[in-house]
PDB file of C-alpha atoms and ligand atoms in Angstrom:
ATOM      1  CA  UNK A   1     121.670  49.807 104.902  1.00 53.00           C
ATOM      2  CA  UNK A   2     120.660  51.687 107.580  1.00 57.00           C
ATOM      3  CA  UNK A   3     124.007  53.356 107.976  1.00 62.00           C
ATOM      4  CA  UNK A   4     124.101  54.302 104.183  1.00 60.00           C
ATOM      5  CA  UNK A   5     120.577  55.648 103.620  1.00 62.00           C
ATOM      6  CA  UNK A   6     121.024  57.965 106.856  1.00 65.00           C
ATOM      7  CA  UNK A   7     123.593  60.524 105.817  1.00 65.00           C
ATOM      8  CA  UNK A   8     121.540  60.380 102.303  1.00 65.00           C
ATOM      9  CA  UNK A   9     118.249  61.309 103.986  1.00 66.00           C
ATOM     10  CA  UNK A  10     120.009  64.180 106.112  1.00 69.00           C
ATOM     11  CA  UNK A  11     121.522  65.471 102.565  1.00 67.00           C
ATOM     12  CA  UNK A  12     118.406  65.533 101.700  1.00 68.00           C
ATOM     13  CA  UNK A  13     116.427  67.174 104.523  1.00 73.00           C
ATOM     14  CA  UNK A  14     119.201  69.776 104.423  1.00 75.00           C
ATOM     15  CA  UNK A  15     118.255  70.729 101.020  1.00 76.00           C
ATOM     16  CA  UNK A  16     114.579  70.701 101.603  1.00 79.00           C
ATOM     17  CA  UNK A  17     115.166  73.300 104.304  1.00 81.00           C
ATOM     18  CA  UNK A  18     117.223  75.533 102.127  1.00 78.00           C
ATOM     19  CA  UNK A  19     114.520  75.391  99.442  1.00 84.00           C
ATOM     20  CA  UNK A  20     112.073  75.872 102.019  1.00 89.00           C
ATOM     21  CA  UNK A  21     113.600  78.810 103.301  1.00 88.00           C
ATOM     22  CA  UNK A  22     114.556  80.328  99.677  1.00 90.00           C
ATOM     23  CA  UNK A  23     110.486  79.887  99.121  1.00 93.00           C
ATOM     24  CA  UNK A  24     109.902  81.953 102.237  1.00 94.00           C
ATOM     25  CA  UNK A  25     111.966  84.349 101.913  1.00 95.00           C
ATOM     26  CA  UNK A  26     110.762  84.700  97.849  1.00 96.00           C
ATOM     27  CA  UNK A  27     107.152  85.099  99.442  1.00 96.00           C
ATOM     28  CA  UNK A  28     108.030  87.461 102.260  1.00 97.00           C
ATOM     29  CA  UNK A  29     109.447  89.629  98.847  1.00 97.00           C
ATOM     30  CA  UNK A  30     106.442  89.308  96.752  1.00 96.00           C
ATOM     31  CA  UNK A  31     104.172  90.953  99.967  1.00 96.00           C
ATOM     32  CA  UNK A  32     106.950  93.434 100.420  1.00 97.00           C
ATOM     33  CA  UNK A  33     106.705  94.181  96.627  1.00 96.00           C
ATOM     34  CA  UNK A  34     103.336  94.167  97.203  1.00 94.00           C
ATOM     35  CA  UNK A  35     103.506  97.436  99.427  1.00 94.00           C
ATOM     36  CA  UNK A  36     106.460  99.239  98.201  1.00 95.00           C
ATOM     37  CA  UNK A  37     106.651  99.112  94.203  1.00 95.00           C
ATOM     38  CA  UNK A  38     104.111  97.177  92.434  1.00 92.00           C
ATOM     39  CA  UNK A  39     101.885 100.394  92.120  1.00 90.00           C
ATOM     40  CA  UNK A  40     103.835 101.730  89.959  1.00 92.00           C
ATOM     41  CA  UNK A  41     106.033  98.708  88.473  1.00 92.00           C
ATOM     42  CA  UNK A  42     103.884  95.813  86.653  1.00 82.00           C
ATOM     43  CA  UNK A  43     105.745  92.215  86.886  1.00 82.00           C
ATOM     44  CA  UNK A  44     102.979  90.400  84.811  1.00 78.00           C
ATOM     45  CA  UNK A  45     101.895  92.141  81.723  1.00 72.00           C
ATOM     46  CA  UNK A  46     104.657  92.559  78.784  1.00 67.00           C
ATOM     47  CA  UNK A  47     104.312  96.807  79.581  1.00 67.00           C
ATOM     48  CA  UNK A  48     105.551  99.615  81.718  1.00 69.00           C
ATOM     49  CA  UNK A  49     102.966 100.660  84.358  1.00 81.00           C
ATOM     50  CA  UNK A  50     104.071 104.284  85.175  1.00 89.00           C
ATOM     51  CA  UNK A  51     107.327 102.356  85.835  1.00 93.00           C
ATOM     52  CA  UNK A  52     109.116 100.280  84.115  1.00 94.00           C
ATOM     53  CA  UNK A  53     108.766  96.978  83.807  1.00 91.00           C
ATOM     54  CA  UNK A  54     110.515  94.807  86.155  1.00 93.00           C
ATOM     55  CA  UNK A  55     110.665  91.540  84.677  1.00 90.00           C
ATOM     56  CA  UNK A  56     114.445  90.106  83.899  1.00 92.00           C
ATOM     57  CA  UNK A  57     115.466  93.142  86.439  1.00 95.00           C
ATOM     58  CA  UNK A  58     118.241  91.524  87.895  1.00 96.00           C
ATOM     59  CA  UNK A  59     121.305  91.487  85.477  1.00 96.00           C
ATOM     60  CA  UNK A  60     119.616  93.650  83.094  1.00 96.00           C
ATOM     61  CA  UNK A  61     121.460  97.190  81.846  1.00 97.00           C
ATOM     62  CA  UNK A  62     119.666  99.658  83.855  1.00 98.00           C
ATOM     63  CA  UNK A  63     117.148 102.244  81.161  1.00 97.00           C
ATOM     64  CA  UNK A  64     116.673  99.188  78.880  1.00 95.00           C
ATOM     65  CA  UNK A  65     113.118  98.007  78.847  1.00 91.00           C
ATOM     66  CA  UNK A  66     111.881  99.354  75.181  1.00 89.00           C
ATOM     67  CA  UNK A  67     109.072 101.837  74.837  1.00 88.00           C
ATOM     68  CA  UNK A  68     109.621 103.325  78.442  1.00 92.00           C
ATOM     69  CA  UNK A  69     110.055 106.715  78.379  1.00 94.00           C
ATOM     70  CA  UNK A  70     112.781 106.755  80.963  1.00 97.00           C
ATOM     71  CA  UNK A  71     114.905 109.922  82.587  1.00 97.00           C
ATOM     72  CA  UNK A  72     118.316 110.901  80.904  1.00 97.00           C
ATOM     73  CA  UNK A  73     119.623 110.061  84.510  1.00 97.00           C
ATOM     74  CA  UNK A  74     118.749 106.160  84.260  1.00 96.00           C
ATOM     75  CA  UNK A  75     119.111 106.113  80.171  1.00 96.00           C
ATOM     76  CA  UNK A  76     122.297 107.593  80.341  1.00 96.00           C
ATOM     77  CA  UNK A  77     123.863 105.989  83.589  1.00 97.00           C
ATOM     78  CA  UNK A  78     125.332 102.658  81.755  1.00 97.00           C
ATOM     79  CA  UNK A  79     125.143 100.213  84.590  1.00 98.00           C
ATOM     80  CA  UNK A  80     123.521  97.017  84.794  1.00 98.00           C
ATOM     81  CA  UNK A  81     121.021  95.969  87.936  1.00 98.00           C
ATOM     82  CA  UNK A  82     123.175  93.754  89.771  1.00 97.00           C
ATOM     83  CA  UNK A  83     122.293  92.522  93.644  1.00 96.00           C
ATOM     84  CA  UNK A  84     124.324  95.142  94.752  1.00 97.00           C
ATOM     85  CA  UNK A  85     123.071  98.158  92.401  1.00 98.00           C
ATOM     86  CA  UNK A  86     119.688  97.225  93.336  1.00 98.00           C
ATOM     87  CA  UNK A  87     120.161  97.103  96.834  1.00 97.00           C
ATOM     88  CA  UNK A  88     121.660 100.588  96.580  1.00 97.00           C
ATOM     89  CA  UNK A  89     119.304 101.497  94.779  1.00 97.00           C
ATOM     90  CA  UNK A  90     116.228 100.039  96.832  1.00 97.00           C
ATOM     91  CA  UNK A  91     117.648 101.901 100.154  1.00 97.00           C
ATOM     92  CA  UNK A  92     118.491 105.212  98.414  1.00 97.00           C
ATOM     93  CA  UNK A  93     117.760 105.630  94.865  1.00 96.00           C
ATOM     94  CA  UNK A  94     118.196 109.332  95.062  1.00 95.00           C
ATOM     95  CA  UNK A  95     121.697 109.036  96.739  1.00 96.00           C
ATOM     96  CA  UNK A  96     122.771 106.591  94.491  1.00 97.00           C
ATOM     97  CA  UNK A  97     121.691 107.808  91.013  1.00 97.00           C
ATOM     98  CA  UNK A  98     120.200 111.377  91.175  1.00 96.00           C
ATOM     99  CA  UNK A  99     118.116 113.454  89.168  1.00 96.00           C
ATOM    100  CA  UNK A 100     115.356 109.984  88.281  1.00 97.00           C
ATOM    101  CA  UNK A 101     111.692 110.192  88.261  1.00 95.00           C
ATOM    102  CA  UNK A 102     111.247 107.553  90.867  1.00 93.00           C
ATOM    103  CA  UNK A 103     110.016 108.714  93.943  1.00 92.00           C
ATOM    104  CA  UNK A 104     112.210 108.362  97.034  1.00 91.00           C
ATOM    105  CA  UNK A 105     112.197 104.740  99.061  1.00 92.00           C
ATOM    106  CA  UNK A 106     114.445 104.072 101.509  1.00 94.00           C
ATOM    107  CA  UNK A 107     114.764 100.568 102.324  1.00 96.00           C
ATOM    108  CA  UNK A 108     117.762 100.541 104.480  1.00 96.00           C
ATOM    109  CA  UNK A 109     116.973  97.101 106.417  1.00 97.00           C
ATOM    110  CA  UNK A 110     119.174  94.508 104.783  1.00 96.00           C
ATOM    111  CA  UNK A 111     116.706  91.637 105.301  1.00 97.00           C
ATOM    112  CA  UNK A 112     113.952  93.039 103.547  1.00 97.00           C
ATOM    113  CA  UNK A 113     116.351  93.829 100.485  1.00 97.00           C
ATOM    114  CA  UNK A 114     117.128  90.647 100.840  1.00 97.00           C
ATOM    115  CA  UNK A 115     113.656  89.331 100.341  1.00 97.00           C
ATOM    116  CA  UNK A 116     112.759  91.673  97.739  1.00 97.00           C
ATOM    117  CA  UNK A 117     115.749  90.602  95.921  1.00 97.00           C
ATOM    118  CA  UNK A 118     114.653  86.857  96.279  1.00 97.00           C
ATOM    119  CA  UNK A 119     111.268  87.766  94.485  1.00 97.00           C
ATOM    120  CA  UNK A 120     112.962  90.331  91.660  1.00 96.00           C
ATOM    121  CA  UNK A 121     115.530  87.517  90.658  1.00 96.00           C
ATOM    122  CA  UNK A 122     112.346  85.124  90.124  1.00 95.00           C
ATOM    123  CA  UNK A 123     111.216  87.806  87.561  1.00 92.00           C
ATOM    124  CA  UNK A 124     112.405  86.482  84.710  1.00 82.00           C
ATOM    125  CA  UNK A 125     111.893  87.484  81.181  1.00 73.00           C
TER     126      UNK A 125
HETATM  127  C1  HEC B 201     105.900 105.999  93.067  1.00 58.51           C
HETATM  128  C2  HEC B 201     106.192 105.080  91.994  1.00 58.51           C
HETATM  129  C3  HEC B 201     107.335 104.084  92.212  1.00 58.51           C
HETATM  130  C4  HEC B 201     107.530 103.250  93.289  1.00 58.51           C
HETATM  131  C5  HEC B 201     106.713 103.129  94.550  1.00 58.51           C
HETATM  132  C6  HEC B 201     108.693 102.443  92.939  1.00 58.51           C
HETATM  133  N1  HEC B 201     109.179 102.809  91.718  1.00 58.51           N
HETATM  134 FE1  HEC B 201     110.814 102.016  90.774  1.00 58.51          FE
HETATM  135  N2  HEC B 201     110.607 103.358  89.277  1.00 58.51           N
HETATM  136  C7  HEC B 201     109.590 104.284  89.148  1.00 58.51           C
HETATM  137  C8  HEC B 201     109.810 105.105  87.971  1.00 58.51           C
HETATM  138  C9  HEC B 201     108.933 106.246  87.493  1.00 58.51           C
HETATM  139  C10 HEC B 201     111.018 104.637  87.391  1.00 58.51           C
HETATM  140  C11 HEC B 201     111.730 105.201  86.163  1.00 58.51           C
HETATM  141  C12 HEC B 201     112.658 106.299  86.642  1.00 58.51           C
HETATM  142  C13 HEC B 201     113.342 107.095  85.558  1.00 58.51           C
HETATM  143  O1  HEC B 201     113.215 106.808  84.350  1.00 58.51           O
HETATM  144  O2  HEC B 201     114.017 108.051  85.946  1.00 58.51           O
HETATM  145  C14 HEC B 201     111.495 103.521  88.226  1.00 58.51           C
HETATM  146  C15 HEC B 201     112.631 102.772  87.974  1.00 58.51           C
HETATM  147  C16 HEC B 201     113.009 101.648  88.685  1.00 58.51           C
HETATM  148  C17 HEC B 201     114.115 100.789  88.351  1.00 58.51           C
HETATM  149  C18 HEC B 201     115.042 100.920  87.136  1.00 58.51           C
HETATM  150  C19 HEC B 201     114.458 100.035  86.024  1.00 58.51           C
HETATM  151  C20 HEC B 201     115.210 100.039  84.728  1.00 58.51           C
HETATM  152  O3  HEC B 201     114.635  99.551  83.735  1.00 58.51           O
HETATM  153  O4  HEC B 201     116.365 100.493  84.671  1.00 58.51           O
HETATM  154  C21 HEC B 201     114.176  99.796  89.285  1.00 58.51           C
HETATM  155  C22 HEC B 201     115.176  98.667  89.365  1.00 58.51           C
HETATM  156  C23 HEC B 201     113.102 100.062  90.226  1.00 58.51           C
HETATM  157  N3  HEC B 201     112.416 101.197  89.832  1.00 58.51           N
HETATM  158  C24 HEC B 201     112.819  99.266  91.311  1.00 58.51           C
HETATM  159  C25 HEC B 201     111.843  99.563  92.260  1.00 58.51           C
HETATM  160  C26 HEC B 201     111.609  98.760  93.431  1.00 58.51           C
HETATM  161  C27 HEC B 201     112.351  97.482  93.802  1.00 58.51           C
HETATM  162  C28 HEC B 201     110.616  99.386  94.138  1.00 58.51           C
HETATM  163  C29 HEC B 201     110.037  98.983  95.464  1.00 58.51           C
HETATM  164  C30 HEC B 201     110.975  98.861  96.549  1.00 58.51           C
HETATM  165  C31 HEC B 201     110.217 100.570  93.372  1.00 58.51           C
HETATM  166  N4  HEC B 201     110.977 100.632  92.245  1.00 58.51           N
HETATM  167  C32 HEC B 201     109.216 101.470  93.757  1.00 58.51           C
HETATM  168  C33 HEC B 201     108.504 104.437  90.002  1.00 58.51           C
HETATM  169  C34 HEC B 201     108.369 103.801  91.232  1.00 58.51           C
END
């Protein structure tokens, strides 16, 4: 019995890590959010702040959220928010899509992209 329920309890403790970690990391991103865009991006209410809302972010065409008056840059730029955009985007938006209203951030270290990423995927719509 022993012998059977031990590689099913390790399965398990395995997967309680990863979602342990996952939570962490989704945490770290909400504080990091915190600091770096949620004055200007609201997550809760069903409206822009004086930035788009952020909600559903991840996968969503970029210039899509209705009623936000957004640049021709990011109206006009026909991509969609993947991981990869937004990671591009989060450590230069300027670089990567010029001529928006954002303000510059440069969030070059990976990890915290990572963790911000983690909380914007939890966003959903
Ligand atoms: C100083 C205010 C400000 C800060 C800080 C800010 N943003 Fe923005 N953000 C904007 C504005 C304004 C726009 C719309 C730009 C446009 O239309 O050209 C925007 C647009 C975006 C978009 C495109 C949304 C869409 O609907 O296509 C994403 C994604 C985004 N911001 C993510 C972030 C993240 C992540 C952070 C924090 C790391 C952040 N922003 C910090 C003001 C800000």
């Amino acid at each position: 019995m022993i012998r059977i329920l031990l590689p099913a309890f390790a399965l398990l403790a395995t997967a309680a890590a990863a979602d342990t970690f996952e939570q962490v990391k989704i945490d770290a991103g909400a504080a990091l959010f915190e600091t770096a865009c949620k004055r200007c991006h609201s997550v809760e209410a069903d409206r822009a702040s004086y930035g788009p809302l952020l909600t559903g972010i991840v996968g969503r065409p970029a210039g899509s959220f209705e009623g936000y008056g957004y640049s021709d840059a990011l109206a006009g730029s026909g991509i969609v928010w993947t991981p990869a955009a937004l990671r591009a985007w989060m450590e230069d938006n300027d670089g990567f899509m010029p001529g928006t209203k954002m303000r510059h951030v440069g969030i070059e270290d990976r990890t915290v992209q990572d963790f911000i990423l983690a909380y914007l995927a939890t966003l959903a719509e």
